[in-house]
CSV table of C-alpha atoms in Angstrom, one decimal:
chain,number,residue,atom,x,y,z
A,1,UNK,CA,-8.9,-38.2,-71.5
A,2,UNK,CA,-5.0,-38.5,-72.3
A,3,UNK,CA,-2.9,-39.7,-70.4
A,4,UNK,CA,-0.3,-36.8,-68.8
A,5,UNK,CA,2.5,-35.9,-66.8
A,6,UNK,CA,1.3,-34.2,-63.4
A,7,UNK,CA,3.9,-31.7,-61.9
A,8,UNK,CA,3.2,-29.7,-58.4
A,9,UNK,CA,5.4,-25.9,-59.0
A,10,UNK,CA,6.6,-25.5,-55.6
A,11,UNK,CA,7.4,-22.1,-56.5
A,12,UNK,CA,6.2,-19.4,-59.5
A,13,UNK,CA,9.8,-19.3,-61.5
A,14,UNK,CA,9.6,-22.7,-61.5
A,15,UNK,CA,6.2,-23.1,-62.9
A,16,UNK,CA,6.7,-20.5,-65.1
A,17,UNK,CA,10.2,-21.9,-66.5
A,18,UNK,CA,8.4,-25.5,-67.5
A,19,UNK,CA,5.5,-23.9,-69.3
A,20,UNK,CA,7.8,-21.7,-71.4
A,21,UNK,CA,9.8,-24.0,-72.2
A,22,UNK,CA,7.1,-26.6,-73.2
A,23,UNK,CA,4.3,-25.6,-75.5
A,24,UNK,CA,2.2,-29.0,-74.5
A,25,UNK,CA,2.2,-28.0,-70.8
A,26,UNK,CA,-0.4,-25.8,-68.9
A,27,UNK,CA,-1.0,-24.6,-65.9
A,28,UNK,CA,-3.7,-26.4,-63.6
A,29,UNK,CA,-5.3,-24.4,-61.0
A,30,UNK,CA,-9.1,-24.9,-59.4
A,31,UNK,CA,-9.7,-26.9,-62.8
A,32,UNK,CA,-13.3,-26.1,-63.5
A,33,UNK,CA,-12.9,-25.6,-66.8
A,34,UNK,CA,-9.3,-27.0,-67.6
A,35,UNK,CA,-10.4,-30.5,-66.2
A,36,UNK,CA,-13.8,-30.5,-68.6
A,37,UNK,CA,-11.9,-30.2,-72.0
A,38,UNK,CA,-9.8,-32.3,-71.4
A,39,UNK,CA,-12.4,-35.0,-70.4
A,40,UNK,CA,-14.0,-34.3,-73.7
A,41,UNK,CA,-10.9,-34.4,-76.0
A,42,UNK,CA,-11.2,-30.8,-76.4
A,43,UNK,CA,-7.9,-30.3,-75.0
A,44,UNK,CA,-4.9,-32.2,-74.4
A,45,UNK,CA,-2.0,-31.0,-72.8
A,46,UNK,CA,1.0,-33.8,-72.6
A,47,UNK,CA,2.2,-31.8,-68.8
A,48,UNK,CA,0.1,-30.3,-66.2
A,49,UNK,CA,1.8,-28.2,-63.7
A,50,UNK,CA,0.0,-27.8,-60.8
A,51,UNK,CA,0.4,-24.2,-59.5
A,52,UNK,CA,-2.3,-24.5,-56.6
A,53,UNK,CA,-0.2,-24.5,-53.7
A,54,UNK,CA,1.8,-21.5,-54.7
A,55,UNK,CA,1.8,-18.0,-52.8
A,56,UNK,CA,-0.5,-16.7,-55.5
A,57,UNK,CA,-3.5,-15.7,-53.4
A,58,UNK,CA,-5.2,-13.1,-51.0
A,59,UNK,CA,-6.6,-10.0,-51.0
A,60,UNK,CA,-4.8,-6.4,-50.0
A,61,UNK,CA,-5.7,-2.7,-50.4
A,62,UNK,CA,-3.9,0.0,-50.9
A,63,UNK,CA,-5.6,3.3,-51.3
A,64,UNK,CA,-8.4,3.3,-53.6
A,65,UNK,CA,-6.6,-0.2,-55.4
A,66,UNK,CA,-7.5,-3.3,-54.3
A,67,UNK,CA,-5.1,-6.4,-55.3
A,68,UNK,CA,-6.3,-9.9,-55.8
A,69,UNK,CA,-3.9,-12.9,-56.1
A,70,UNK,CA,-4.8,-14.5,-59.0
A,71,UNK,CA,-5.3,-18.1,-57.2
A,72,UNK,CA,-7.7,-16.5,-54.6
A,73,UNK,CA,-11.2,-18.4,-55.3
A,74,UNK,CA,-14.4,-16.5,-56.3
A,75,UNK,CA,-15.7,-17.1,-53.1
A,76,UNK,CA,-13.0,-15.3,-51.3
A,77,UNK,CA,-13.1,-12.4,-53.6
A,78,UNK,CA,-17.1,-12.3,-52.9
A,79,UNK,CA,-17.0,-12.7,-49.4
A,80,UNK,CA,-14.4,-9.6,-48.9
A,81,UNK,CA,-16.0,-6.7,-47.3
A,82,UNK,CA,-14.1,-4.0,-49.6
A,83,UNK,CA,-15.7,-6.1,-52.8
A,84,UNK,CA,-19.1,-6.0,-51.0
A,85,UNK,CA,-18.4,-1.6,-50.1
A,86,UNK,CA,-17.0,-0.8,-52.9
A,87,UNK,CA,-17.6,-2.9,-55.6
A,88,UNK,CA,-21.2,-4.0,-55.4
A,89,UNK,CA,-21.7,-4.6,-58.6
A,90,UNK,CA,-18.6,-6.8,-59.2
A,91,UNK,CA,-19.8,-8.8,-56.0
A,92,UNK,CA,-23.4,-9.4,-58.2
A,93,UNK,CA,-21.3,-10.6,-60.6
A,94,UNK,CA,-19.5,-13.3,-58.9
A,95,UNK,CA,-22.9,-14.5,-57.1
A,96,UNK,CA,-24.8,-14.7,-60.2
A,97,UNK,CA,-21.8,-16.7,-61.8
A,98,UNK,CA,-21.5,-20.0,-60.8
A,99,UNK,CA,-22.9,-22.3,-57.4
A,100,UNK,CA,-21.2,-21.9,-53.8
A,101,UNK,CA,-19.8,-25.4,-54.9
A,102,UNK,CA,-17.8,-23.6,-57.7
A,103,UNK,CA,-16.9,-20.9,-56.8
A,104,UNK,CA,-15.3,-22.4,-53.5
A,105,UNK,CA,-13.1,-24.2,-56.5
A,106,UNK,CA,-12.4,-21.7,-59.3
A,107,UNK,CA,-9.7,-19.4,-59.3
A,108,UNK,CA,-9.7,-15.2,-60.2
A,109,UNK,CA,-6.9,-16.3,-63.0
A,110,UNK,CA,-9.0,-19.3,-63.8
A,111,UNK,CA,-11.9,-17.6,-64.6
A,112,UNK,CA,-10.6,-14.4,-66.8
A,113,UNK,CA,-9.1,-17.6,-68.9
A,114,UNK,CA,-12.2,-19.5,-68.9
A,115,UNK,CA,-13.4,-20.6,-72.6
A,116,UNK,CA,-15.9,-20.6,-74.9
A,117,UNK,CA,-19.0,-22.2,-73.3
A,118,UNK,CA,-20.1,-22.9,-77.8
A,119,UNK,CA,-21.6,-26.2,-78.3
A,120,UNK,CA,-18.9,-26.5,-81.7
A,121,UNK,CA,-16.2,-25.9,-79.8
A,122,UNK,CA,-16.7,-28.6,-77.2
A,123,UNK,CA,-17.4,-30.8,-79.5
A,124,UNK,CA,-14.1,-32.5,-81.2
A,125,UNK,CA,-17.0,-34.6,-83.4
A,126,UNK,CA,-17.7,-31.0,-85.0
A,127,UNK,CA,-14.7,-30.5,-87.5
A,128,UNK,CA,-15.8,-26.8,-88.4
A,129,UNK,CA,-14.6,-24.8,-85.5
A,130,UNK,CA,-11.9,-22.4,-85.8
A,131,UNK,CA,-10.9,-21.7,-82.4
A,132,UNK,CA,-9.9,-25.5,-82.0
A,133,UNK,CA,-7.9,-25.3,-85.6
A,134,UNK,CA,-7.8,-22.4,-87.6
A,135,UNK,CA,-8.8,-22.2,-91.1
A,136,UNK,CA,-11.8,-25.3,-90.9
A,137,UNK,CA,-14.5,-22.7,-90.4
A,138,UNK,CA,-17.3,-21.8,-88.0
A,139,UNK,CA,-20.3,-24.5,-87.6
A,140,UNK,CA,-22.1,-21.5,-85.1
A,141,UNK,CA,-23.0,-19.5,-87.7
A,142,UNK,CA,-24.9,-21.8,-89.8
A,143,UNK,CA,-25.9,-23.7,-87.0
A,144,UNK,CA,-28.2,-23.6,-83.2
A,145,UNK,CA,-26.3,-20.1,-82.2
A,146,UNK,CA,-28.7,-19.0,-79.2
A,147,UNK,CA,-26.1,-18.9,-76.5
A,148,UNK,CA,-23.7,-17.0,-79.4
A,149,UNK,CA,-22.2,-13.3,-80.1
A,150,UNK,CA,-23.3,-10.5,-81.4
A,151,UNK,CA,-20.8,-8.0,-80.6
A,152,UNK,CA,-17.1,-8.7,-82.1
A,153,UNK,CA,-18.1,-11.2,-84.1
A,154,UNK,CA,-17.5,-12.4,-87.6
A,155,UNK,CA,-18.1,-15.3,-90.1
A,156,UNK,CA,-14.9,-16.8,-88.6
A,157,UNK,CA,-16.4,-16.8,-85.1
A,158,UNK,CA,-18.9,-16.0,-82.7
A,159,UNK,CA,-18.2,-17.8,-79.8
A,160,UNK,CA,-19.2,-16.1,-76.8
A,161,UNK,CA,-16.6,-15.1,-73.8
A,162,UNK,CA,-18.5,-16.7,-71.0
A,163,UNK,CA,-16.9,-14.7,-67.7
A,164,UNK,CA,-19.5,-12.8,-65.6
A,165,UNK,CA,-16.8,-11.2,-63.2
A,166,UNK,CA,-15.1,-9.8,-66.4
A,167,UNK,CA,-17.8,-7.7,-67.4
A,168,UNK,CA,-17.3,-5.4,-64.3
A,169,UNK,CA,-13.7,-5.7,-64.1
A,170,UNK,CA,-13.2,-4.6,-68.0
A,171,UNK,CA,-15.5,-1.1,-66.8
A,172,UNK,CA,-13.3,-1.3,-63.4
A,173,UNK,CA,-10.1,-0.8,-65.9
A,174,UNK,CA,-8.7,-3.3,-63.7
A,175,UNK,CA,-5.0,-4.5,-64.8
A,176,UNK,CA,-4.3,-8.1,-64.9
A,177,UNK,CA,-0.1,-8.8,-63.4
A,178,UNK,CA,1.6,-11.1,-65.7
A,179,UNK,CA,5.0,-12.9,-65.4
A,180,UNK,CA,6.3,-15.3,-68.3
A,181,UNK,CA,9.8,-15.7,-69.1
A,182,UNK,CA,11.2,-12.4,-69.7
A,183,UNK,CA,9.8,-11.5,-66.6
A,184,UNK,CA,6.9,-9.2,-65.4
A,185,UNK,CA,4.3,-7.0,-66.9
A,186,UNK,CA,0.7,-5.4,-66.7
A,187,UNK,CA,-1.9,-5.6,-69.2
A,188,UNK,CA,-5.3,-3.6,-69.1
A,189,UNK,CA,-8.0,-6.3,-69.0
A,190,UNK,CA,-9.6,-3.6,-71.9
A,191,UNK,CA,-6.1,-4.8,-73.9
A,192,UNK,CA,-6.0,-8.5,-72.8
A,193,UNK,CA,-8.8,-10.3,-74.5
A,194,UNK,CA,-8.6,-10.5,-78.4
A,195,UNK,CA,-11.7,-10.5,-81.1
A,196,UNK,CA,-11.5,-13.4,-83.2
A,197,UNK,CA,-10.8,-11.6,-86.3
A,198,UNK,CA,-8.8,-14.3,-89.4
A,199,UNK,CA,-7.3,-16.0,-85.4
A,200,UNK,CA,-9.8,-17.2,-83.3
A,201,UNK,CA,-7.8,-19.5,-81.8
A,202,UNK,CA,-5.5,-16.7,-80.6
A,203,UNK,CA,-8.3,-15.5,-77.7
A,204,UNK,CA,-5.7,-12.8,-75.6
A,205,UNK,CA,-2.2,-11.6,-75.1
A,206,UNK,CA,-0.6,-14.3,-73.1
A,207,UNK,CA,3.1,-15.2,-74.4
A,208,UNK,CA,3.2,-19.1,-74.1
A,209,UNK,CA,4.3,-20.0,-70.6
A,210,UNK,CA,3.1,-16.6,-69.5
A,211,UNK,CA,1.0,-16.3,-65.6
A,212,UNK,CA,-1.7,-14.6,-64.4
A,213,UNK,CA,-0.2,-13.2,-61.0
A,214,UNK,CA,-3.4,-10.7,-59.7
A,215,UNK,CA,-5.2,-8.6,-60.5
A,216,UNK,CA,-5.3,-5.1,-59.7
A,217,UNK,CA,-8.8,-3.5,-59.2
A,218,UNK,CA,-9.4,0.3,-59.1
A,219,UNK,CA,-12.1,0.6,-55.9
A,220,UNK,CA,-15.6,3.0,-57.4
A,221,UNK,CA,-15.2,6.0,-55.9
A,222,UNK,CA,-17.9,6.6,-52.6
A,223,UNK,CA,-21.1,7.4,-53.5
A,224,UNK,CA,-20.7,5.8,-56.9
A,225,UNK,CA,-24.1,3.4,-57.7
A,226,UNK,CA,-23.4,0.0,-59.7
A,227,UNK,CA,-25.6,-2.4,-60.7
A,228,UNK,CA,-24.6,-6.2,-62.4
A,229,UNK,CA,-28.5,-7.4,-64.3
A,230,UNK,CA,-28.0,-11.1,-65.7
A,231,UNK,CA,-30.9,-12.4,-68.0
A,232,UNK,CA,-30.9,-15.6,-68.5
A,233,UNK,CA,-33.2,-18.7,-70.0
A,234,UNK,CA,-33.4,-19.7,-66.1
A,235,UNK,CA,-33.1,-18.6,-62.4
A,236,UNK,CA,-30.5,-21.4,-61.6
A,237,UNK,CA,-27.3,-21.5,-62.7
A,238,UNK,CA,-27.0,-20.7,-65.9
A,239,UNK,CA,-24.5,-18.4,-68.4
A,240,UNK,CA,-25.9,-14.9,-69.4
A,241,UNK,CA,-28.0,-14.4,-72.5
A,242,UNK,CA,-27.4,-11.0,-72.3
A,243,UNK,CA,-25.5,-8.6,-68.9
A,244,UNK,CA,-24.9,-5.1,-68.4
A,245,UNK,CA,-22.6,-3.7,-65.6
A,246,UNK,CA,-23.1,-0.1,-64.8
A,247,UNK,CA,-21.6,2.2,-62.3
A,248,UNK,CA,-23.0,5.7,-62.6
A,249,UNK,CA,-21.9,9.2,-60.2
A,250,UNK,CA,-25.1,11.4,-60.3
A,251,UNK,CA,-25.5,14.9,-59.7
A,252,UNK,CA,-28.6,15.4,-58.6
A,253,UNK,CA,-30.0,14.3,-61.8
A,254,UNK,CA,-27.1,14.5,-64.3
A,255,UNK,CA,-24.6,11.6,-64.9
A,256,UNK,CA,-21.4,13.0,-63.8
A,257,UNK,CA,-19.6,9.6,-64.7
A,258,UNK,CA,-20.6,6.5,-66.0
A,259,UNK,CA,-19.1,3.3,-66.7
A,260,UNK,CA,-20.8,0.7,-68.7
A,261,UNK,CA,-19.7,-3.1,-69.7
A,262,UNK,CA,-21.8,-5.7,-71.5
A,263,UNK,CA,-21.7,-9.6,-71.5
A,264,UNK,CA,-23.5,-12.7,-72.9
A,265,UNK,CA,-23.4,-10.6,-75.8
A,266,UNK,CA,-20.0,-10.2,-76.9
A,267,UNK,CA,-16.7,-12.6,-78.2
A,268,UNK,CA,-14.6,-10.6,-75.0
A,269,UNK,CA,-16.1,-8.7,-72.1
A,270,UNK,CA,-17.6,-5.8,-73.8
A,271,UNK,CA,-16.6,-2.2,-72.8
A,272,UNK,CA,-18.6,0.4,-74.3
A,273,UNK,CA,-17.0,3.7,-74.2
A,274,UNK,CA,-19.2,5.2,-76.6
A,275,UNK,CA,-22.8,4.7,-74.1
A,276,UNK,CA,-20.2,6.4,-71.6
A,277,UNK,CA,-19.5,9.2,-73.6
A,278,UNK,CA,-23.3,10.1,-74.1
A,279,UNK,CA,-24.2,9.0,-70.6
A,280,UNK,CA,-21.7,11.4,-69.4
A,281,UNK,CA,-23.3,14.9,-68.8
A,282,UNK,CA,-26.6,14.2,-69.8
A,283,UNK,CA,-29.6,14.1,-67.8
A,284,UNK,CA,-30.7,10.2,-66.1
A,285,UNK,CA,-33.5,9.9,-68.0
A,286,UNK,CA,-35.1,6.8,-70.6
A,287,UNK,CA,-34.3,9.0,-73.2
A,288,UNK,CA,-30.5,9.5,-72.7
A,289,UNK,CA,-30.3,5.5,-71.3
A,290,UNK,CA,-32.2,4.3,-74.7
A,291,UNK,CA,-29.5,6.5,-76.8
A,292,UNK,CA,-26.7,5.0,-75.2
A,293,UNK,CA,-28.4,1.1,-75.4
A,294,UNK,CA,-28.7,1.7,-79.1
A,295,UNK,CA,-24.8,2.9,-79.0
A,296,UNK,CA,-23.9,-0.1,-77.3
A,297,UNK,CA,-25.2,-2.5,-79.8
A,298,UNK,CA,-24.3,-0.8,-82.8
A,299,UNK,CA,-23.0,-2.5,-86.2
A,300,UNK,CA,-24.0,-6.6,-84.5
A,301,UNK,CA,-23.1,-9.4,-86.4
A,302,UNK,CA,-26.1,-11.5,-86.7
A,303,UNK,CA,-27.2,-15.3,-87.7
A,304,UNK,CA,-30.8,-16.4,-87.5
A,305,UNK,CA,-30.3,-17.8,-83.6
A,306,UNK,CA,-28.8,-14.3,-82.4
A,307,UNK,CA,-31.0,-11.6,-83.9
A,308,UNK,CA,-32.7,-11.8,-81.0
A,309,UNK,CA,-30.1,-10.4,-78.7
A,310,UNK,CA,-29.7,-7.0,-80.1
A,311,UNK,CA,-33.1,-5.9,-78.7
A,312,UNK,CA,-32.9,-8.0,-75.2
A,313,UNK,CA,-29.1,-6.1,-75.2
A,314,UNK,CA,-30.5,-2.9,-75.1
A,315,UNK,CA,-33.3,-3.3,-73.3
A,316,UNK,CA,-30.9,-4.8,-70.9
A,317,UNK,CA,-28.8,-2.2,-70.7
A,318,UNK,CA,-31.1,0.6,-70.3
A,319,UNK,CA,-33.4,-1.5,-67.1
A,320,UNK,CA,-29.6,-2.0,-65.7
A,321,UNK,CA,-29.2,2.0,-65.6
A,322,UNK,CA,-32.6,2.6,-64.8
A,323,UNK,CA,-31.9,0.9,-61.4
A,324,UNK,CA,-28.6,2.4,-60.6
A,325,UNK,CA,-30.6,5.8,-61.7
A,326,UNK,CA,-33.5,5.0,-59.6
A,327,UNK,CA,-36.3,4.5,-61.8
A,328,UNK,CA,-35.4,7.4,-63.8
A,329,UNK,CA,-38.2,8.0,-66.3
């Protein structure tokens, strides 16, 4: 690791004035995942600025909207009884995610910014990898790709977008609260994260210097069912292979809404508007779930170590709203 400059903000301008102002600084907040790239040369920021101890936390509800400071930990988030009423499957998410130990640590921010968990891309000794400098190419795709993307992908990149608690927010169209230099704004979560495209290394919207403030959660309406299913190689903790997050409103046996978000699959959390669409209206059945699976995985980009996934995606997808459906057959 580098050596650097260690700041503690004692307030948010203040923080966000010295990032702006100082493309080699970051932010440093429950470090999970900050911490680790630097320690392997990954990344190497000349400034830290240390924004834990800054009135960026808590939880608060306000109708049907529930507000989450963006430095409230994971565990916080999973232990609030709104989360656990009314956001079940956003609650699977977060215990599925990481160890008590973690998520005691990591922040809400934190983990919507989390990167890549790709083997190339942690690897400074790799030379192809071009989310760590663009233009050198992408090792994953002629290389071990098992834990890779399928779903916004391209020969430039498919490393995966490693969040679990983004999967449900994304189908939640929760908002993220930004402030940067030119003051405050609010982003879509669907808008925030970018595909790779020609700019891998350009991975969302944030200006440089810009904060994560909260988040702001719409609450499922009563009587909605949600489900969050994570396969993966191992019980234990472990990243997803493949994740669906479904939230379906039945009518006796029609889908009068459904909202439906994959992971472990995709370079960003994966919203699938067009599963929605057929889910929406049609009877909760295998044969209406299979359609919309095969919706949600449509045109993959494959290598040899990811073919696999577009079955397990599907087949994912459709057990997740089997569940929330009850079985449906």
């Amino acid at each position: 690791m580098r050596e650097f400059e260690y700041v503690r903000a004692r307030e948010v301008g203040q923080a966000v004035a010295a990032v702006s102002a100082d493309p080699a600084a970051s932010y440093l907040a429950g470090g999970t995942t900050q911490l680790d790239l630097m320690k392997d040369g990954v990344l190497a920021p000349h400034r830290l600025i240390d924004i834990t101890r800054l009135p960026l936390g808590g939880i608060t509800r306000s109708g049907d909207l529930l507000r989450v400071g963006a430095l409230t930990t994971m565990e916080e988030l999973t232990a609030d009884p709104t989360v656990a009423e009314r956001l079940p499957f956003l609650r699977e998410s977060l215990l599925l995610s990481a160890s008590v130990q973690l998520r005691n640590m990591a922040t809400i921010g934190g983990n919507l910014l989390q990167r890549t968990r790709c083997r190339y891309f942690r690897d400074p000794t790799v030379p192809a990898c071009n989310k760590r400098r663009r233009g050198t190419g992408c090792a994953a795709v002629e290389g071990a790709a098992r834990m890779h993307a399928i779903l916004g992908a391209s020969e430039h990149c498919i490393a995966l977008h490693a969040s679990d608690m983004a999967v449900p927010l994304v189908a939640l169209d929760a908002v993220v609260r930004l402030l940067g230099a030119d003051g405050e704004r609010s982003v879509p979560l669907t808008g925030f994260y970018l595909v790779p495209g020609e700019t891998p290394d350009v991975e969302n919207v944030l200006a440089q210097g810009e904060l994560i403030t909260a988040v702001e959660i719409p609450l499922l309406p009563a009587g909605t069912r949600s489900t969050y299913l994570k396969i993966r190689d191992r019980v234990s903790y472990e990243f997803a292979l493949t994740s669906a997050a479904v939230a379906l409103r039945l009518d006796g046996d029609v889908i009068g809404e459904a909202r439906v978000a994959l992971g472990g699959v995709a370079t960003i959390p994966w919203r699938v508007p067009e599963a929605e669409e057929i889910l929406r209206g049609a009877p909760a059945d295998l044969r209406t779930f299979t359609a919309a699976a095969e919706a949600a995985v449509r045109d993959p980009f494959t290598v040899e170590g990811t073919a696999f996934k577009v079955e397990l995606a599907e087949r994912t997808l459709v057990r997740a709203l089997r569940t929330v459906a009850g079985g449906a057959t």
